[in-house]
Amino acid sequence: MEPLTVEVFAVGGYGEAGGRNMTAVRVDEEIVIFDCGMSLDKSLVFEKDFQKASARELRRVKAIPNDPILRPHRSKTVAAVLSHAHLDHIGAVPKLLFKYKCPVFGTEFTIELVKADLRNEIRYADEAEDIMINLYTVEPGDEVQISSKLRLEFIPISHSIPCCVLPVLHTPYGAIVYACDFKFDDNQIIGYKPDYKRLKQLGKEGVLLLITESLRVAEEIKTPSESVAREMVNDVLRFADEESEGIIVTTFSSHIERIQAIADTADRLGRKVILAGRSMGKYGRIAEELGLLNLPAGARIYDRPETIRRGLERANKEKEDYLLIVTGHQGEPGAVLPRIVDGELPYRLTEEDSVVFSSSTIPSPINRANRYVLDTKLRLKGVKMFKDVHVSGHAGREDHRLMLRMLQPEFIVPAHGDPDMLAAYAELATQEGYEVNRDVFIMFDGTKLSLPL
Ligand SMILES: [Zn+2]
């Protein structure tokens, strides 16, 4: 009898928030990859166009996962799974996944966004074509046999982007659950609701390993529902409408449910909606095509430089008739809001206007610096600001505790977090009776772990 082996490869996102998430699991001779993301931070400081850069260059600046650790096993890869469409989970697909020549699974919204990125990439690299033909769409609840021993299941879950799943790899040694990212939200309207029943059942069947995000595990909360954000948006926009000529809201382009709430409120206030920015266009159009986003009549999406300019010019003439939803909530140069503030786009901000941040600042030095610059410039113009009109998409400590109690995994590997966050997860697990280095393992990028079966 061969010895039982299950190995975990921490390829990326271990030791960094908003990082290049990628994990691989080896079960005997077969490998399954979970996610293939890019680091949002590193791509901001990288001077070259991300699409034109080679994988080697991007690896060197730590913008994409350092996957040579998988090189000896590449030909044994039987599947890659994408949990959801945030760039820190799918952004490196065009750069890396072609090498693995395996089927790639995700829900429709996720796969359509990967295809949009690949279509751009094809202009620079033929390899993108190889991934395109290997993409497979799954529905929540689906099960796919990927080899004689391994089966994938996709459990619906809520997060700050539509159609997020918890992929589960069923192995002869028990289930491996990949919970990156999630929150428990029973009042989300767009996307999936968490399937508590299946999670509990899975716990009873036997979970070998839980690989889980850890971004907000240090916060002693249950993350509030998106319905709370909906109320906040409604409240702030009604208030701002009374007091302002122009209203600009900036939020995550991928947060379709939030964009829907902002657009619905604007419509009730009699303001026409404009979505402006390249990524607003990418996410907004795909969400509309799939019936996830239903913009009010008369709403417009402008995502090319000339249409953005024309749209803003029109809105600038009758500011009180419009509400703009734009990119740039992290102050990132090149996005629409910073360019408006710098006078590069034809929309003039005055003290009669309001800017609403339906977002929180992702806590990295570069975001803090960019937001400091943006906020200072807005203040100098006398613009009224409404910050933090937002709730998070990530599990708090009590959400994590619930997940742990439902799944009762034998082993735990905290992922997607900086070193403090990974340690905070270990602390929670310890409270729940686990022990560090016996059944909870802190890993960092480029390390691997053999489970002590
Ligand atoms: Zn996410």
PDB file of N, CA and C in Angstrom, residues 376-426:
ATOM      1  N   THR A 376      -7.592  65.391  -0.243  1.00  0.00           N
ATOM      2  CA  THR A 376      -7.095  66.763  -0.033  1.00  0.00           C
ATOM      3  C   THR A 376      -7.536  67.662  -1.191  1.00  0.00           C
ATOM      4  N   LYS A 377      -7.428  67.148  -2.405  1.00  0.00           N
ATOM      5  CA  LYS A 377      -7.832  67.956  -3.562  1.00  0.00           C
ATOM      6  C   LYS A 377      -9.339  68.245  -3.525  1.00  0.00           C
ATOM      7  N   LEU A 378     -10.136  67.237  -3.145  1.00  0.00           N
ATOM      8  CA  LEU A 378     -11.594  67.440  -3.050  1.00  0.00           C
ATOM      9  C   LEU A 378     -11.910  68.496  -1.996  1.00  0.00           C
ATOM     10  N   ARG A 379     -11.212  68.420  -0.866  1.00  0.00           N
ATOM     11  CA  ARG A 379     -11.421  69.370   0.225  1.00  0.00           C
ATOM     12  C   ARG A 379     -11.082  70.789  -0.224  1.00  0.00           C
ATOM     13  N   LEU A 380      -9.987  70.921  -0.971  1.00  0.00           N
ATOM     14  CA  LEU A 380      -9.565  72.245  -1.436  1.00  0.00           C
ATOM     15  C   LEU A 380     -10.607  72.862  -2.371  1.00  0.00           C
ATOM     16  N   LYS A 381     -11.338  71.996  -3.079  1.00  0.00           N
ATOM     17  CA  LYS A 381     -12.398  72.510  -3.964  1.00  0.00           C
ATOM     18  C   LYS A 381     -13.682  72.789  -3.188  1.00  0.00           C
ATOM     19  N   GLY A 382     -13.715  72.417  -1.915  1.00  0.00           N
ATOM     20  CA  GLY A 382     -14.904  72.657  -1.092  1.00  0.00           C
ATOM     21  C   GLY A 382     -16.025  71.658  -1.335  1.00  0.00           C
ATOM     22  N   VAL A 383     -15.698  70.535  -2.011  1.00  0.00           N
ATOM     23  CA  VAL A 383     -16.715  69.523  -2.311  1.00  0.00           C
ATOM     24  C   VAL A 383     -17.138  68.826  -1.020  1.00  0.00           C
ATOM     25  N   LYS A 384     -18.453  68.551  -0.871  1.00  0.00           N
ATOM     26  CA  LYS A 384     -18.922  67.815   0.313  1.00  0.00           C
ATOM     27  C   LYS A 384     -18.612  66.333   0.118  1.00  0.00           C
ATOM     28  N   MET A 385     -18.020  65.719   1.140  1.00  0.00           N
ATOM     29  CA  MET A 385     -17.659  64.301   1.016  1.00  0.00           C
ATOM     30  C   MET A 385     -18.467  63.457   1.986  1.00  0.00           C
ATOM     31  N   PHE A 386     -18.871  62.285   1.528  1.00  0.00           N
ATOM     32  CA  PHE A 386     -19.560  61.305   2.379  1.00  0.00           C
ATOM     33  C   PHE A 386     -18.767  60.014   2.268  1.00  0.00           C
ATOM     34  N   LYS A 387     -18.059  59.674   3.333  1.00  0.00           N
ATOM     35  CA  LYS A 387     -17.152  58.516   3.259  1.00  0.00           C
ATOM     36  C   LYS A 387     -17.765  57.274   3.910  1.00  0.00           C
ATOM     37  N   ASP A 388     -17.206  56.108   3.559  1.00  0.00           N
ATOM     38  CA  ASP A 388     -17.547  54.831   4.211  1.00  0.00           C
ATOM     39  C   ASP A 388     -19.027  54.480   4.161  1.00  0.00           C
ATOM     40  N   VAL A 389     -19.694  54.820   3.073  1.00  0.00           N
ATOM     41  CA  VAL A 389     -21.092  54.396   2.892  1.00  0.00           C
ATOM     42  C   VAL A 389     -21.014  52.965   2.357  1.00  0.00           C
ATOM     43  N   HIS A 390     -20.710  52.041   3.251  1.00  0.00           N
ATOM     44  CA  HIS A 390     -20.219  50.729   2.816  1.00  0.00           C
ATOM     45  C   HIS A 390     -20.333  49.699   3.933  1.00  0.00           C
ATOM     46  N   VAL A 391     -20.590  48.451   3.563  1.00  0.00           N
ATOM     47  CA  VAL A 391     -20.306  47.325   4.468  1.00  0.00           C
ATOM     48  C   VAL A 391     -19.406  46.343   3.717  1.00  0.00           C
ATOM     49  N   SER A 392     -18.655  45.582   4.472  1.00  0.00           N
ATOM     50  CA  SER A 392     -17.645  44.696   3.870  1.00  0.00           C
ATOM     51  C   SER A 392     -18.271  43.439   3.265  1.00  0.00           C
ATOM     52  N   GLY A 393     -17.539  42.827   2.351  1.00  0.00           N
ATOM     53  CA  GLY A 393     -17.942  41.543   1.772  1.00  0.00           C
ATOM     54  C   GLY A 393     -17.239  40.367   2.425  1.00  0.00           C
ATOM     55  N   HIS A 394     -16.453  40.643   3.468  1.00  0.00           N
ATOM     56  CA  HIS A 394     -15.641  39.582   4.070  1.00  0.00           C
ATOM     57  C   HIS A 394     -16.130  39.201   5.462  1.00  0.00           C
ATOM     58  N   ALA A 395     -15.996  37.925   5.761  1.00  0.00           N
ATOM     59  CA  ALA A 395     -16.430  37.377   7.033  1.00  0.00           C
ATOM     60  C   ALA A 395     -15.703  38.032   8.203  1.00  0.00           C
ATOM     61  N   GLY A 396     -16.448  38.373   9.255  1.00  0.00           N
ATOM     62  CA  GLY A 396     -15.859  38.802  10.528  1.00  0.00           C
ATOM     63  C   GLY A 396     -15.595  37.576  11.399  1.00  0.00           C
ATOM     64  N   ARG A 397     -15.096  37.827  12.610  1.00  0.00           N
ATOM     65  CA  ARG A 397     -14.704  36.710  13.479  1.00  0.00           C
ATOM     66  C   ARG A 397     -15.856  35.723  13.724  1.00  0.00           C
ATOM     67  N   GLU A 398     -17.061  36.256  13.958  1.00  0.00           N
ATOM     68  CA  GLU A 398     -18.165  35.349  14.302  1.00  0.00           C
ATOM     69  C   GLU A 398     -18.679  34.578  13.085  1.00  0.00           C
ATOM     70  N   ASP A 399     -18.563  35.183  11.895  1.00  0.00           N
ATOM     71  CA  ASP A 399     -18.896  34.427  10.666  1.00  0.00           C
ATOM     72  C   ASP A 399     -17.933  33.241  10.536  1.00  0.00           C
ATOM     73  N   HIS A 400     -16.661  33.517  10.800  1.00  0.00           N
ATOM     74  CA  HIS A 400     -15.645  32.461  10.695  1.00  0.00           C
ATOM     75  C   HIS A 400     -15.910  31.346  11.707  1.00  0.00           C
ATOM     76  N   ARG A 401     -16.320  31.771  12.914  1.00  0.00           N
ATOM     77  CA  ARG A 401     -16.579  30.761  13.950  1.00  0.00           C
ATOM     78  C   ARG A 401     -17.733  29.851  13.502  1.00  0.00           C
ATOM     79  N   LEU A 402     -18.773  30.471  12.922  1.00  0.00           N
ATOM     80  CA  LEU A 402     -19.913  29.683  12.445  1.00  0.00           C
ATOM     81  C   LEU A 402     -19.467  28.692  11.360  1.00  0.00           C
ATOM     82  N   MET A 403     -18.647  29.180  10.432  1.00  0.00           N
ATOM     83  CA  MET A 403     -18.164  28.302   9.352  1.00  0.00           C
ATOM     84  C   MET A 403     -17.401  27.108   9.943  1.00  0.00           C
ATOM     85  N   LEU A 404     -16.527  27.410  10.917  1.00  0.00           N
ATOM     86  CA  LEU A 404     -15.739  26.349  11.550  1.00  0.00           C
ATOM     87  C   LEU A 404     -16.619  25.308  12.229  1.00  0.00           C
ATOM     88  N   ARG A 405     -17.644  25.816  12.941  1.00  0.00           N
ATOM     89  CA  ARG A 405     -18.511  24.888  13.689  1.00  0.00           C
ATOM     90  C   ARG A 405     -19.359  24.050  12.741  1.00  0.00           C
ATOM     91  N   MET A 406     -19.759  24.631  11.613  1.00  0.00           N
ATOM     92  CA  MET A 406     -20.556  23.853  10.658  1.00  0.00           C
ATOM     93  C   MET A 406     -19.698  22.786   9.982  1.00  0.00           C
ATOM     94  N   LEU A 407     -18.479  23.148   9.595  1.00  0.00           N
ATOM     95  CA  LEU A 407     -17.654  22.221   8.797  1.00  0.00           C
ATOM     96  C   LEU A 407     -16.839  21.243   9.646  1.00  0.00           C
ATOM     97  N   GLN A 408     -16.507  21.648  10.861  1.00  0.00           N
ATOM     98  CA  GLN A 408     -15.666  20.817  11.750  1.00  0.00           C
ATOM     99  C   GLN A 408     -14.501  20.149  11.019  1.00  0.00           C
ATOM    100  N   PRO A 409     -13.660  20.948  10.360  1.00  0.00           N
ATOM    101  CA  PRO A 409     -12.565  20.351   9.587  1.00  0.00           C
ATOM    102  C   PRO A 409     -11.518  19.710  10.499  1.00  0.00           C
ATOM    103  N   GLU A 410     -10.829  18.721   9.942  1.00  0.00           N
ATOM    104  CA  GLU A 410      -9.761  18.084  10.703  1.00  0.00           C
ATOM    105  C   GLU A 410      -8.536  19.009  10.741  1.00  0.00           C
ATOM    106  N   PHE A 411      -8.242  19.610   9.580  1.00  0.00           N
ATOM    107  CA  PHE A 411      -7.094  20.519   9.472  1.00  0.00           C
ATOM    108  C   PHE A 411      -7.560  21.868   8.900  1.00  0.00           C
ATOM    109  N   ILE A 412      -6.794  22.932   9.244  1.00  0.00           N
ATOM    110  CA  ILE A 412      -7.136  24.271   8.746  1.00  0.00           C
ATOM    111  C   ILE A 412      -5.877  24.967   8.242  1.00  0.00           C
ATOM    112  N   VAL A 413      -5.998  25.604   7.076  1.00  0.00           N
ATOM    113  CA  VAL A 413      -4.932  26.479   6.577  1.00  0.00           C
ATOM    114  C   VAL A 413      -5.545  27.847   6.300  1.00  0.00           C
ATOM    115  N   PRO A 414      -5.253  28.863   7.132  1.00  0.00           N
ATOM    116  CA  PRO A 414      -5.736  30.207   6.815  1.00  0.00           C
ATOM    117  C   PRO A 414      -4.997  30.761   5.591  1.00  0.00           C
ATOM    118  N   ALA A 415      -5.746  31.392   4.693  1.00  0.00           N
ATOM    119  CA  ALA A 415      -5.169  31.944   3.456  1.00  0.00           C
ATOM    120  C   ALA A 415      -5.641  33.389   3.295  1.00  0.00           C
ATOM    121  N   HIS A 416      -5.307  33.986   2.158  1.00  0.00           N
ATOM    122  CA  HIS A 416      -5.736  35.347   1.798  1.00  0.00           C
ATOM    123  C   HIS A 416      -5.737  36.293   3.005  1.00  0.00           C
ATOM    124  N   GLY A 417      -4.539  36.654   3.431  1.00  0.00           N
ATOM    125  CA  GLY A 417      -4.409  37.602   4.528  1.00  0.00           C
ATOM    126  C   GLY A 417      -2.949  37.922   4.775  1.00  0.00           C
ATOM    127  N   ASP A 418      -2.696  39.059   5.473  1.00  0.00           N
ATOM    128  CA  ASP A 418      -1.307  39.368   5.822  1.00  0.00           C
ATOM    129  C   ASP A 418      -0.936  38.548   7.067  1.00  0.00           C
ATOM    130  N   PRO A 419       0.328  38.569   7.480  1.00  0.00           N
ATOM    131  CA  PRO A 419       0.731  37.692   8.583  1.00  0.00           C
ATOM    132  C   PRO A 419      -0.120  37.869   9.849  1.00  0.00           C
ATOM    133  N   ASP A 420      -0.518  39.119  10.156  1.00  0.00           N
ATOM    134  CA  ASP A 420      -1.342  39.354  11.347  1.00  0.00           C
ATOM    135  C   ASP A 420      -2.704  38.678  11.217  1.00  0.00           C
ATOM    136  N   MET A 421      -3.258  38.742  10.006  1.00  0.00           N
ATOM    137  CA  MET A 421      -4.586  38.148   9.775  1.00  0.00           C
ATOM    138  C   MET A 421      -4.531  36.620   9.873  1.00  0.00           C
ATOM    139  N   LEU A 422      -3.475  36.034   9.305  1.00  0.00           N
ATOM    140  CA  LEU A 422      -3.318  34.574   9.379  1.00  0.00           C
ATOM    141  C   LEU A 422      -3.187  34.155  10.848  1.00  0.00           C
ATOM    142  N   ALA A 423      -2.423  34.953  11.609  1.00  0.00           N
ATOM    143  CA  ALA A 423      -2.236  34.636  13.032  1.00  0.00           C
ATOM    144  C   ALA A 423      -3.553  34.811  13.791  1.00  0.00           C
ATOM    145  N   ALA A 424      -4.332  35.838  13.424  1.00  0.00           N
ATOM    146  CA  ALA A 424      -5.624  36.062  14.092  1.00  0.00           C
ATOM    147  C   ALA A 424      -6.561  34.886  13.830  1.00  0.00           C
ATOM    148  N   TYR A 425      -6.468  34.297  12.640  1.00  0.00           N
ATOM    149  CA  TYR A 425      -7.297  33.123  12.363  1.00  0.00           C
ATOM    150  C   TYR A 425      -6.873  31.953  13.256  1.00  0.00           C
ATOM    151  N   ALA A 426      -5.562  31.792  13.393  1.00  0.00           N
ATOM    152  CA  ALA A 426      -5.044  30.709  14.240  1.00  0.00           C
ATOM    153  C   ALA A 426      -5.539  30.885  15.678  1.00  0.00           C
TER     154      ALA A 426
END
